[in-house]
PDB file of C-alpha atoms in Angstrom:
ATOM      1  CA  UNK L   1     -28.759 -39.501   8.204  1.00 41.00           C
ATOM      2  CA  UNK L   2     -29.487 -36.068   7.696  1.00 41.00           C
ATOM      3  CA  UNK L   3     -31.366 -34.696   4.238  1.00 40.00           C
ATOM      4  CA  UNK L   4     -29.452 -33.017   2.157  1.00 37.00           C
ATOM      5  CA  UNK L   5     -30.472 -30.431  -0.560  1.00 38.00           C
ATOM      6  CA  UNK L   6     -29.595 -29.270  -3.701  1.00 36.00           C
ATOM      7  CA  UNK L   7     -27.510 -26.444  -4.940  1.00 34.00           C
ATOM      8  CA  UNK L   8     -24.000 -24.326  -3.721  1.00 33.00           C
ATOM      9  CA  UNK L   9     -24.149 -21.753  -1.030  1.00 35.00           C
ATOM     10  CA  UNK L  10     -25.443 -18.793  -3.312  1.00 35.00           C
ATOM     11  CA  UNK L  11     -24.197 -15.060  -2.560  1.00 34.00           C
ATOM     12  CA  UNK L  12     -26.981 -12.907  -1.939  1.00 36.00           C
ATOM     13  CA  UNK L  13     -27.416  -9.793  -4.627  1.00 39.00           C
ATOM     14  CA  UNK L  14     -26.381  -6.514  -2.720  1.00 36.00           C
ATOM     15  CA  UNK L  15     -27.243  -2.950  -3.859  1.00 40.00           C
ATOM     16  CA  UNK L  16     -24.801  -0.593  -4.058  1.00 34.00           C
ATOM     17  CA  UNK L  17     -25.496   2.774  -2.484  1.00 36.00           C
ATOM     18  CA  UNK L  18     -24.760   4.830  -5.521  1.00 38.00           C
ATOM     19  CA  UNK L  19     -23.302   4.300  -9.612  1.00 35.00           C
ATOM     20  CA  UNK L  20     -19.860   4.437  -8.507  1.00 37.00           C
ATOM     21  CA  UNK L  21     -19.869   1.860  -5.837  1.00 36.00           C
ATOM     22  CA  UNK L  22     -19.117   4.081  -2.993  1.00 35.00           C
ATOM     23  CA  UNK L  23     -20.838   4.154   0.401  1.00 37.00           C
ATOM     24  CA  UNK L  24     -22.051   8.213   1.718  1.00 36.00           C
ATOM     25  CA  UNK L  25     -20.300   6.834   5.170  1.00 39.00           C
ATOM     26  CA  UNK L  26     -16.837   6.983   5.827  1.00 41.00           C
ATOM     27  CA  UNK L  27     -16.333   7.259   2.214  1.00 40.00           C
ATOM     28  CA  UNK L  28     -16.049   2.895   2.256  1.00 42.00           C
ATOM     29  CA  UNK L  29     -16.460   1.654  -1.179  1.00 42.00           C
ATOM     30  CA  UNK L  30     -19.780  -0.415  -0.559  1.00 41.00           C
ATOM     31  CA  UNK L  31     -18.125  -3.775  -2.205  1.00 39.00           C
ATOM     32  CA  UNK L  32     -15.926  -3.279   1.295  1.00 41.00           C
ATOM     33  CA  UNK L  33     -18.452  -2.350   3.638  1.00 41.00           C
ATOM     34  CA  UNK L  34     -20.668  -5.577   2.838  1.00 40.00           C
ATOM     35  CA  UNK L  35     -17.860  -7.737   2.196  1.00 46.00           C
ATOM     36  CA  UNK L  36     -19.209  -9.980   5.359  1.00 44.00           C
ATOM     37  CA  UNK L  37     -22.528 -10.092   4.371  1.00 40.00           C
ATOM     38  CA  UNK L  38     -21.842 -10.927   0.916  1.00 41.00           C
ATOM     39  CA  UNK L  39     -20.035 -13.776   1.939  1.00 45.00           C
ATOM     40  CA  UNK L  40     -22.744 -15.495   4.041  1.00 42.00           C
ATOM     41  CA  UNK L  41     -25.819 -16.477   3.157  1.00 43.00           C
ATOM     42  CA  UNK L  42     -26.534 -20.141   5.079  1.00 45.00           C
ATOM     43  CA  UNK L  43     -29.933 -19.463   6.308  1.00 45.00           C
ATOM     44  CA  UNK L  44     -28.707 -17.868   9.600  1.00 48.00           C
ATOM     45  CA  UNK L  45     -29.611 -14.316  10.780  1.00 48.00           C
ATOM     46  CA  UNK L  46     -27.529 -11.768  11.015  1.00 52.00           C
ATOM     47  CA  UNK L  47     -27.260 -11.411  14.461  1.00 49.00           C
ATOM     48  CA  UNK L  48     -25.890 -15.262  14.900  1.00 64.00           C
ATOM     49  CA  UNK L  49     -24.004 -15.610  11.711  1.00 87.00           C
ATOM     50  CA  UNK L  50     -20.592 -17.097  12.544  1.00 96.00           C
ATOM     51  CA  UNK L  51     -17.173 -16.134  11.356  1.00 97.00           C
ATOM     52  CA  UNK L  52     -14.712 -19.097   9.677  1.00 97.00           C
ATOM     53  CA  UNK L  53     -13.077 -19.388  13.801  1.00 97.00           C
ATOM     54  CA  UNK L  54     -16.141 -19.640  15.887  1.00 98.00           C
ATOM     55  CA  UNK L  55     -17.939 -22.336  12.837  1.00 98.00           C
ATOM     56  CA  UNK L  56     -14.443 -24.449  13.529  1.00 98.00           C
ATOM     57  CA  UNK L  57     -14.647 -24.291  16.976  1.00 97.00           C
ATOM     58  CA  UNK L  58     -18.288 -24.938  16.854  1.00 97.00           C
ATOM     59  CA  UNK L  59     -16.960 -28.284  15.224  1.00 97.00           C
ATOM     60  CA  UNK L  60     -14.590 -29.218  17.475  1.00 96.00           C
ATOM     61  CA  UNK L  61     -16.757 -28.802  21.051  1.00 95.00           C
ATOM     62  CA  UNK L  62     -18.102 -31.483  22.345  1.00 93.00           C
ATOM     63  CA  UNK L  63     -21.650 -30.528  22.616  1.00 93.00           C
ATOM     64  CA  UNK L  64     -22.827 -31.672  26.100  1.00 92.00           C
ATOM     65  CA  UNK L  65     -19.186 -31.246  27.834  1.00 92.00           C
ATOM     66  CA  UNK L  66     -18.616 -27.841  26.208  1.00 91.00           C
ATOM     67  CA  UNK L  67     -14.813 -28.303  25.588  1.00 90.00           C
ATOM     68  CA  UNK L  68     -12.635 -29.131  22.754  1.00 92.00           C
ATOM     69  CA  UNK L  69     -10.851 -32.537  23.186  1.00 89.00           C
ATOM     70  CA  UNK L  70      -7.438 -32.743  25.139  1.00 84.00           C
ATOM     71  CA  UNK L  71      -5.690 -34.961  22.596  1.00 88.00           C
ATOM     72  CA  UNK L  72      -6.381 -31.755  19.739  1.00 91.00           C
ATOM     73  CA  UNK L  73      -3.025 -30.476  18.939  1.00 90.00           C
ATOM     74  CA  UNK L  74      -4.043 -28.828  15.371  1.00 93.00           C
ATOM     75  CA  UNK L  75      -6.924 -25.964  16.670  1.00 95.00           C
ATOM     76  CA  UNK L  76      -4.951 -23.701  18.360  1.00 94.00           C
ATOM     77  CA  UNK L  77      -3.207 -23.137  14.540  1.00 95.00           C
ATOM     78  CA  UNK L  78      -5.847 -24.043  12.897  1.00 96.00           C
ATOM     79  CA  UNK L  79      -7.760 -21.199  14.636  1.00 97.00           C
ATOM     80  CA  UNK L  80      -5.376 -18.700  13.805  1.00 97.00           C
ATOM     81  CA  UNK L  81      -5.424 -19.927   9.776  1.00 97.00           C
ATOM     82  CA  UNK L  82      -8.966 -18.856  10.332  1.00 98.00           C
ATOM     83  CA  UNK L  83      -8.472 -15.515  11.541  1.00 98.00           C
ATOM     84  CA  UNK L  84      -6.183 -15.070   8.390  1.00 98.00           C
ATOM     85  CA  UNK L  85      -8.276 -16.498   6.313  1.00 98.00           C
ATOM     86  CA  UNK L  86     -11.402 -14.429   7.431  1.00 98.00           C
ATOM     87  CA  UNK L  87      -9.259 -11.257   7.168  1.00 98.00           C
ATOM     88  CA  UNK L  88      -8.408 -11.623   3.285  1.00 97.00           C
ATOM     89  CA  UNK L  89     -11.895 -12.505   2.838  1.00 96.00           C
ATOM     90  CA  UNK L  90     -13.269  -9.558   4.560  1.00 96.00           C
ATOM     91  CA  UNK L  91     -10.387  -8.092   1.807  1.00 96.00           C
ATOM     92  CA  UNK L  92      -8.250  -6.142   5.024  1.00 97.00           C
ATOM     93  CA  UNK L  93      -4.956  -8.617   4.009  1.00 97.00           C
ATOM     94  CA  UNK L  94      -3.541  -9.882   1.182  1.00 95.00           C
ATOM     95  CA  UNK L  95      -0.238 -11.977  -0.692  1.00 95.00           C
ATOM     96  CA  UNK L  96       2.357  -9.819  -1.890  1.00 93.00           C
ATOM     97  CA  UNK L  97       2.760 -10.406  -5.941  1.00 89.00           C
ATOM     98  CA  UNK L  98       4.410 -13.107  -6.925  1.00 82.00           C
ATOM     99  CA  UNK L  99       6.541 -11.141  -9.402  1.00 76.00           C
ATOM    100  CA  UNK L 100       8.671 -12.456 -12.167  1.00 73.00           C
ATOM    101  CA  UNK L 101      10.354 -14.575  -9.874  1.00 74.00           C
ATOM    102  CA  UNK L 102       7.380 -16.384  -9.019  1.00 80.00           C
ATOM    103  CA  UNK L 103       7.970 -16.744  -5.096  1.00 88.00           C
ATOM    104  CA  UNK L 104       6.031 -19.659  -4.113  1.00 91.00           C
ATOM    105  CA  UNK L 105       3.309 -19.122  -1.508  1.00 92.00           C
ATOM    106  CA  UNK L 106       5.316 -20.182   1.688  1.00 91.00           C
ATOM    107  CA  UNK L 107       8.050 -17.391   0.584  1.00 93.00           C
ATOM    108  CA  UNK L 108       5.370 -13.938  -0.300  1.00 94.00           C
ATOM    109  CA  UNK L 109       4.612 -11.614   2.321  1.00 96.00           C
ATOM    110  CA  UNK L 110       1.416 -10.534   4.431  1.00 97.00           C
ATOM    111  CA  UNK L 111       0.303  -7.472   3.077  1.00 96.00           C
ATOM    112  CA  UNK L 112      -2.199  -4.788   4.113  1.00 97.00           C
ATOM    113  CA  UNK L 113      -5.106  -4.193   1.845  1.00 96.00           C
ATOM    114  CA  UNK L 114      -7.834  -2.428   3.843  1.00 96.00           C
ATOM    115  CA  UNK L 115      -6.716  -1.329   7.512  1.00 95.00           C
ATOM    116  CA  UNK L 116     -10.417   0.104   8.390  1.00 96.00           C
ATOM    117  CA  UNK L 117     -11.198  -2.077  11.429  1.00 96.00           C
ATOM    118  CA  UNK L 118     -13.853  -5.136  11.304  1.00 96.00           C
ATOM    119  CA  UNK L 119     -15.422  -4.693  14.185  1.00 95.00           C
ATOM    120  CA  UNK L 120     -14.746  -8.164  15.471  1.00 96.00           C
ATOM    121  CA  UNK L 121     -11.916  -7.847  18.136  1.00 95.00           C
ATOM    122  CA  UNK L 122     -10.002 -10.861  17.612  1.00 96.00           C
ATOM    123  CA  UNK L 123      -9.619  -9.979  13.893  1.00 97.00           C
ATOM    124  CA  UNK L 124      -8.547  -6.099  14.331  1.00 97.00           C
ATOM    125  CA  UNK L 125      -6.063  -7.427  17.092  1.00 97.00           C
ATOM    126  CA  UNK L 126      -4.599  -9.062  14.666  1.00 97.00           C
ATOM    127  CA  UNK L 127      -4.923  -6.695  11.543  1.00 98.00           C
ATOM    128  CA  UNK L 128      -3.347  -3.957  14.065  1.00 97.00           C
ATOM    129  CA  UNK L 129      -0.007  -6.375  14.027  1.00 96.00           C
ATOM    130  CA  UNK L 130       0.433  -6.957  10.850  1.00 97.00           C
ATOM    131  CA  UNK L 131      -0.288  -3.281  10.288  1.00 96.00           C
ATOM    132  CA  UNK L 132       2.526  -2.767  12.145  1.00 94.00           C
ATOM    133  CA  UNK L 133       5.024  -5.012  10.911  1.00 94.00           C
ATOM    134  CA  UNK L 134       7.802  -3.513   9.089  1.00 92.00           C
ATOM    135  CA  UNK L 135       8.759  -5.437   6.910  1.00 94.00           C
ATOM    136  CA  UNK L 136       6.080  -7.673   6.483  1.00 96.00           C
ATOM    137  CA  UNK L 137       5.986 -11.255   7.806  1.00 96.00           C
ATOM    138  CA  UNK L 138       4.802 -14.616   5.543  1.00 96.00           C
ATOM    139  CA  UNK L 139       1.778 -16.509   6.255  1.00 97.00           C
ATOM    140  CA  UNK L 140       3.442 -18.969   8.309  1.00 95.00           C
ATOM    141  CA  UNK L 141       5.293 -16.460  10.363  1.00 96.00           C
ATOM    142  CA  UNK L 142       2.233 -14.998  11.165  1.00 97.00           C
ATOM    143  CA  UNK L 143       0.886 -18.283  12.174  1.00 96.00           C
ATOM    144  CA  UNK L 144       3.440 -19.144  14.667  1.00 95.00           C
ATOM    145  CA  UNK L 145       3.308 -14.984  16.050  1.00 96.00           C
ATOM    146  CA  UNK L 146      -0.363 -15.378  16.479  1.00 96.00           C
ATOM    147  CA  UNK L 147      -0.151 -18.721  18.267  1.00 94.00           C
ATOM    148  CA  UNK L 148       2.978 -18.005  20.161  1.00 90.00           C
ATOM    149  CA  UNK L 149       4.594 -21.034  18.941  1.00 88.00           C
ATOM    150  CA  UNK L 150       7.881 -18.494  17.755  1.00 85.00           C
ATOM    151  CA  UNK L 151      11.423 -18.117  19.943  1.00 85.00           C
ATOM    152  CA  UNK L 152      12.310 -15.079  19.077  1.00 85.00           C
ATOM    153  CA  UNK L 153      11.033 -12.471  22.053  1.00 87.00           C
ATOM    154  CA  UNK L 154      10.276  -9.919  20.463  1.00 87.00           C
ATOM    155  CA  UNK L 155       7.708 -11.270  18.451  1.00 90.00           C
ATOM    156  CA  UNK L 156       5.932 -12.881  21.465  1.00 91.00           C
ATOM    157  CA  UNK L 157       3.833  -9.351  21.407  1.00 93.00           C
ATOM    158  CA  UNK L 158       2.030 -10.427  18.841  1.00 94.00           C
ATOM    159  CA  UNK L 159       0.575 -13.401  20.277  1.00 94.00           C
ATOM    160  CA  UNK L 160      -3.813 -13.784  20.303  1.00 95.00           C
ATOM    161  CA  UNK L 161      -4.549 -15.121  23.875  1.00 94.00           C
ATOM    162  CA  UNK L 162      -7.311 -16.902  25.240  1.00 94.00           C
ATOM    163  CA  UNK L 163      -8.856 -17.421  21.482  1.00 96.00           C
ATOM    164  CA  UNK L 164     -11.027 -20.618  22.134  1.00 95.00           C
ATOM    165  CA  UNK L 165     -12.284 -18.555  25.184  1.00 95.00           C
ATOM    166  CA  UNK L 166     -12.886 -15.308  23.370  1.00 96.00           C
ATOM    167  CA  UNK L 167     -14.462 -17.232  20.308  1.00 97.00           C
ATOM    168  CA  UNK L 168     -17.122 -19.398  23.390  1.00 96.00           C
ATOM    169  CA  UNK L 169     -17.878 -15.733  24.589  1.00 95.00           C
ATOM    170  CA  UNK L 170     -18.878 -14.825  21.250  1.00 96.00           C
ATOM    171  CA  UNK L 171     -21.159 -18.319  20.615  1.00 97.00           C
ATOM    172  CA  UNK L 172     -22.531 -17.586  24.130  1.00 96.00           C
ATOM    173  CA  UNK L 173     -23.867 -14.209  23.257  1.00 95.00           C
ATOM    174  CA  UNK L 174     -24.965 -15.528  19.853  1.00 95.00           C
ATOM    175  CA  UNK L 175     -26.874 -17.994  21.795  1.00 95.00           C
ATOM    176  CA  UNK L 176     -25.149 -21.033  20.487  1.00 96.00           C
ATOM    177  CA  UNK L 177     -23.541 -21.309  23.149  1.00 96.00           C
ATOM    178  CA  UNK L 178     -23.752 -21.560  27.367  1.00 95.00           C
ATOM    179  CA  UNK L 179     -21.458 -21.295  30.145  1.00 93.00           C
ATOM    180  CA  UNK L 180     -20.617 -23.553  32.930  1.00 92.00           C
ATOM    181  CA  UNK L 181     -18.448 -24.524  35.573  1.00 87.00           C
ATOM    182  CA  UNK L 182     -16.791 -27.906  35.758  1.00 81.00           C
ATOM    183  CA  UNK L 183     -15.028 -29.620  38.321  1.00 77.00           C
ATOM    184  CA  UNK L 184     -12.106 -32.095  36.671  1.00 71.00           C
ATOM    185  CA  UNK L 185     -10.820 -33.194  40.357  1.00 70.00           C
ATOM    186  CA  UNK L 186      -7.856 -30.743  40.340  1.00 74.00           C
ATOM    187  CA  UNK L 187      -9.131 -27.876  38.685  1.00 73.00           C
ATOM    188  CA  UNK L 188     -12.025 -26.076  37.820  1.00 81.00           C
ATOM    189  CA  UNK L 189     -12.773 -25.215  34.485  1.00 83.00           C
ATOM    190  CA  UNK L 190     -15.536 -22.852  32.442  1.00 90.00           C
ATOM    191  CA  UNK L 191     -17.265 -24.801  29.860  1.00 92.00           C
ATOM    192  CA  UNK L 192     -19.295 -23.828  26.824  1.00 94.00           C
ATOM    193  CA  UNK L 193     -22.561 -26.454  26.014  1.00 95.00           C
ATOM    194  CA  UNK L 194     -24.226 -26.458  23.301  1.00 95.00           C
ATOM    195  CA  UNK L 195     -27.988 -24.739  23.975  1.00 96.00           C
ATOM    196  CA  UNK L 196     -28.469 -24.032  20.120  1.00 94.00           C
ATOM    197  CA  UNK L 197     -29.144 -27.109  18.488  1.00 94.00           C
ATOM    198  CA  UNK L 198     -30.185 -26.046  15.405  1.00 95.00           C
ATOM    199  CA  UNK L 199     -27.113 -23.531  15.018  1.00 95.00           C
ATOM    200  CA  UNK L 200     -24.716 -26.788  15.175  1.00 96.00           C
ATOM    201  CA  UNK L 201     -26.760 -28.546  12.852  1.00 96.00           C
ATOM    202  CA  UNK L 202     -26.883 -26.398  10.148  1.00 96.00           C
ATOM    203  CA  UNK L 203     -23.294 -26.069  10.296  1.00 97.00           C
ATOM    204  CA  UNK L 204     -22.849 -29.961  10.208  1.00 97.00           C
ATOM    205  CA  UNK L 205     -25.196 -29.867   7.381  1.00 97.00           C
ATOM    206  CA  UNK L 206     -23.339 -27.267   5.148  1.00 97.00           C
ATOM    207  CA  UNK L 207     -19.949 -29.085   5.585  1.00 97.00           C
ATOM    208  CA  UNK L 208     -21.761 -32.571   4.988  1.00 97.00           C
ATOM    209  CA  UNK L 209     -23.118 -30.852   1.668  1.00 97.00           C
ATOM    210  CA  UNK L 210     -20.259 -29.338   0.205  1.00 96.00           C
ATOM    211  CA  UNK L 211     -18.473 -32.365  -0.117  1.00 96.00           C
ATOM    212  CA  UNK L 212     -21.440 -34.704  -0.732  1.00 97.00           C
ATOM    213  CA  UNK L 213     -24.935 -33.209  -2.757  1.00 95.00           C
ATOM    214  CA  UNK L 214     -23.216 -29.895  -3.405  1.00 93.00           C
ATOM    215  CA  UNK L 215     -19.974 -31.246  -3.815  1.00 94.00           C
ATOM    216  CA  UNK L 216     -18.022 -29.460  -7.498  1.00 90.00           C
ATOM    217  CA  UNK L 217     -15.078 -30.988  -8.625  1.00 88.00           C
ATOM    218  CA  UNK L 218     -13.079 -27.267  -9.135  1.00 91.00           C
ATOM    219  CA  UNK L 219     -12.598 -25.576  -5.494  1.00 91.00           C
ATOM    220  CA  UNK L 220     -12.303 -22.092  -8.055  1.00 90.00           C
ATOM    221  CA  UNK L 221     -16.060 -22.695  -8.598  1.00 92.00           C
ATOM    222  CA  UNK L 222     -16.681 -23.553  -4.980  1.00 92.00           C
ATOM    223  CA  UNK L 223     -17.863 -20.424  -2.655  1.00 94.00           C
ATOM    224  CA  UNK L 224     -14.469 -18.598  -1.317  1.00 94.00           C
ATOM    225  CA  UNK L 225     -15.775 -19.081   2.402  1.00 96.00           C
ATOM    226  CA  UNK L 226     -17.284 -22.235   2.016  1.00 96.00           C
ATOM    227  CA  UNK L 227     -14.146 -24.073   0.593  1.00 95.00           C
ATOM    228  CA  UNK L 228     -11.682 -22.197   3.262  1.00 96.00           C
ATOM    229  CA  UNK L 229     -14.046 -23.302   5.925  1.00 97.00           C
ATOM    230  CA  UNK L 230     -13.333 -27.142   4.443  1.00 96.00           C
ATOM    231  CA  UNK L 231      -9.466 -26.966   4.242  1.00 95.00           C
ATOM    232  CA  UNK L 232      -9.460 -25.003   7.640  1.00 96.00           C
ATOM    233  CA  UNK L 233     -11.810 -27.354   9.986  1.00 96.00           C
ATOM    234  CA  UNK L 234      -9.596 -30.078   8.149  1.00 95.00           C
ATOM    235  CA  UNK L 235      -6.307 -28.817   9.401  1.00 94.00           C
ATOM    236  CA  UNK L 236      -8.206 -28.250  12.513  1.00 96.00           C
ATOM    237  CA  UNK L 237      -8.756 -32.185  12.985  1.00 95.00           C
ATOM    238  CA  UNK L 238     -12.723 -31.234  13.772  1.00 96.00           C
ATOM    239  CA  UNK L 239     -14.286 -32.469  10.793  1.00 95.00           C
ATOM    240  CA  UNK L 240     -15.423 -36.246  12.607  1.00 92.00           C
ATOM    241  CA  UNK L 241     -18.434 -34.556  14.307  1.00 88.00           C
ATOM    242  CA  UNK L 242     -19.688 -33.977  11.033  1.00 95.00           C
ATOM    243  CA  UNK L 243     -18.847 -36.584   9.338  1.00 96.00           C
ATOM    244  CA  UNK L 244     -19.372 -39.435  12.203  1.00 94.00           C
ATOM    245  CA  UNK L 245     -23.562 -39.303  11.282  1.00 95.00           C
ATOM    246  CA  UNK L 246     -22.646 -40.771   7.832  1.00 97.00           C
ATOM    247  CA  UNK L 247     -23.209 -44.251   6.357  1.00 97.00           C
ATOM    248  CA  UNK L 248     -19.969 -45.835   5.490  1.00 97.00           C
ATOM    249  CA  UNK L 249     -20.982 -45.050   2.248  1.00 97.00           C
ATOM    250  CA  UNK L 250     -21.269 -41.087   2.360  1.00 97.00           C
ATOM    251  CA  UNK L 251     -18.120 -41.658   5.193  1.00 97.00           C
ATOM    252  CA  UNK L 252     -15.667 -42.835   2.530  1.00 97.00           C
ATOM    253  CA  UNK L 253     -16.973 -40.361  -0.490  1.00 97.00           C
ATOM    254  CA  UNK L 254     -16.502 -37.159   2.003  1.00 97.00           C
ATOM    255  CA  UNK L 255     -13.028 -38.253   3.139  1.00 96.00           C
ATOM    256  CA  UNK L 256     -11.901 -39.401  -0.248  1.00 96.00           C
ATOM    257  CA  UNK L 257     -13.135 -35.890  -2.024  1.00 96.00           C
ATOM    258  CA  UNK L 258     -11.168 -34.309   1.048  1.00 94.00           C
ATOM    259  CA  UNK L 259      -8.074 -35.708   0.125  1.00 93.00           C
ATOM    260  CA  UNK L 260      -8.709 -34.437  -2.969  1.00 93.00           C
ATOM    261  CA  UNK L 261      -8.677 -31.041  -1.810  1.00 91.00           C
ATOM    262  CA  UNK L 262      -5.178 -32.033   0.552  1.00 88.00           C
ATOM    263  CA  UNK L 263      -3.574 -33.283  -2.621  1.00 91.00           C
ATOM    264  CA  UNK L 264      -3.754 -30.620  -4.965  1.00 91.00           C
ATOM    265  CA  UNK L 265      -0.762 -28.724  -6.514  1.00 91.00           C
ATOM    266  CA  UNK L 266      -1.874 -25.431  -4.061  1.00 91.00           C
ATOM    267  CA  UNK L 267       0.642 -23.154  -5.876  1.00 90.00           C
ATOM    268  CA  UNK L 268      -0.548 -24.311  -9.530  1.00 90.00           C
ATOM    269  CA  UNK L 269      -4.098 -23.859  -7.958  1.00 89.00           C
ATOM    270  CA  UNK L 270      -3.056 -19.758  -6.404  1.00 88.00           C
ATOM    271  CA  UNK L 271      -1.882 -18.883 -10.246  1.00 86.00           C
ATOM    272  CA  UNK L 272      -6.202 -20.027 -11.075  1.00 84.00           C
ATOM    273  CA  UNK L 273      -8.303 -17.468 -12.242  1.00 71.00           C
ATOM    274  CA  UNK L 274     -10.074 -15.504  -9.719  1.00 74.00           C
ATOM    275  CA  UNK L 275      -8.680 -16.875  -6.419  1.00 79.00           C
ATOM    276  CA  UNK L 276      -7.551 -15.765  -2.996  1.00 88.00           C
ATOM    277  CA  UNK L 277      -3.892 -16.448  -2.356  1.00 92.00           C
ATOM    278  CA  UNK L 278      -3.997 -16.111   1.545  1.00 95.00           C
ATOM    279  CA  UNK L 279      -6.265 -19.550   1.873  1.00 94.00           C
ATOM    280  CA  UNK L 280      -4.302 -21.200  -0.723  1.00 94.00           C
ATOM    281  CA  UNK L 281      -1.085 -19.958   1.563  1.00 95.00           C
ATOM    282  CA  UNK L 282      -2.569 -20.812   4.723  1.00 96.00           C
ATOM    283  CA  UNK L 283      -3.491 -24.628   4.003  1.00 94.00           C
ATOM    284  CA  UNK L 284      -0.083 -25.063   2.393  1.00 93.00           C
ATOM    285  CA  UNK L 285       1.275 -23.999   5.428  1.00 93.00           C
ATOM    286  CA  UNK L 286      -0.791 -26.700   6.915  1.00 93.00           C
ATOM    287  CA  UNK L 287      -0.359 -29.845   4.505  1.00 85.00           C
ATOM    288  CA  UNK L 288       3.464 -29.210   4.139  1.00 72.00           C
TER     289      UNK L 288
END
């Protein structure tokens, strides 16, 4: 069984460029222009830090065979959840309020916060559309556009193809990742193996931590990215490769302190303190 070490996932301390907070380029507030790197902080370098979709598809691969497993019907969702997810965190999208009304989270609408672009591809594809969405479109709307999964034709448009593929490329040039070419008697197909060890590890590590050593009993004192990356690889079904290592003991504490997190009241936990509604709105669409 893997060690495990004390203490959450701490946010590293980030100067701003000036008193008022703004950045001398592009006139970006600097809060904005580090948002990312704020966020992260797991021991990785920049240049192979890993966004919310390419750590759950890092879960779900099968590290010698390179592909996700047949019998996952939840990733392809899941993956766009991320891609939401990682956009309100990066503070580009948000919930509309609530208002007096209190609209529960299935019912408020994407909004634009921030349209200057990430620079991940994936993510501005999909920032672009909801940019351009008049009127704006609820979380699970924007779920089922991104995957596809909708029958009305003229939102097919909006649809992110290939994602598991693009997100491989992106592990590949990280060097987490490799490419192959596999022959499954009818077909063949490209494959991504695992050729950084240590990358997948890590990862494995974190989630065993957060819900075991690290684990806090309030997911509004938990790190933002850290918690969404629990709910999300959850409603992802890829959680077993980290979790298969454990004793029975460990097994049954992480999967019982997950359920915690499923069984939550997620709109009394959106009306919290300091929270972000868009991962609060994105699980419920998952655990309805």
């Amino acid at each position: 069984m893997m060690s495990r070490a004390d203490g959450l996932v701490q946010r590293r301390n980030v100067n701003r460029d000036n008193a008022d907070g703004v950045s001398k380029e592009n006139g970006q507030s600097a809060a904005d222009k580090l948002d990312y790197e704020e966020d992260i902080d797991d021991g990785d370098s920049k240049e192979t830090r890993l966004t919310l979709m390419e750590e759950v598809l890092l879960l779900g691969l099968k590290d010698k065979e390179g592909y996700t497993s047949f019998w996952n019907d939840s990733i392809s969702s899941g993956l766009r959840g991320c891609i939401l997810v990682e956009l309100a965190l990066r503070q580009r999208i948000e919930l509309e309020k609530a208002g007096m009304r209190r609209k529960s989270l299935q019912m408020r609408k994407v909004i634009i916060k921030n349209e200057t672009p990430t620079g991940d591809v994936l993510l501005d594809e999909a920032l672009k559309h909801i940019k351009e969405t008049n009127p704006p479109e609820t979380i699970q709307s924007w779920i089922e556009y991104l995957s596809g999964e909708t029958w009305n034709p003229l939102k097919i448009k909006y649809q992110l193809k290939n994602v598991r593929e693009r997100l491989a490329k992106n592990l590949v040039e990280k060097g987490v990742l490799t490419t192959e070419k596999q022959n499954f008697l009818l077909f063949d197909m490209t494959t991504h193996p695992l050729t950084d060890n240590e990358a997948k590890v890590r990862l494995v590590k974190k989630v065993q931590d957060a819900v075991l050593s690290r684990w806090i009993n309030d997911p509004h004192r938990m790190d933002k990215r850290l918690l969404a990356l629990l709910l999300l690889a959850q409603a992802s079904d890829v959680l077993e490769s980290a979790f298969s290592p454990l004793n029975d003991e460990d097994y049954e504490l992480a999967t019982r302190r997950l359920r915690e997190l499923s069984d939550m009241d997620l709109e009394v936990e959106s009306m919290k303190g300091s929270t972000n509604d868009v991962i609060w709105a994105v699980f419920a669409n998952f655990n309805k």
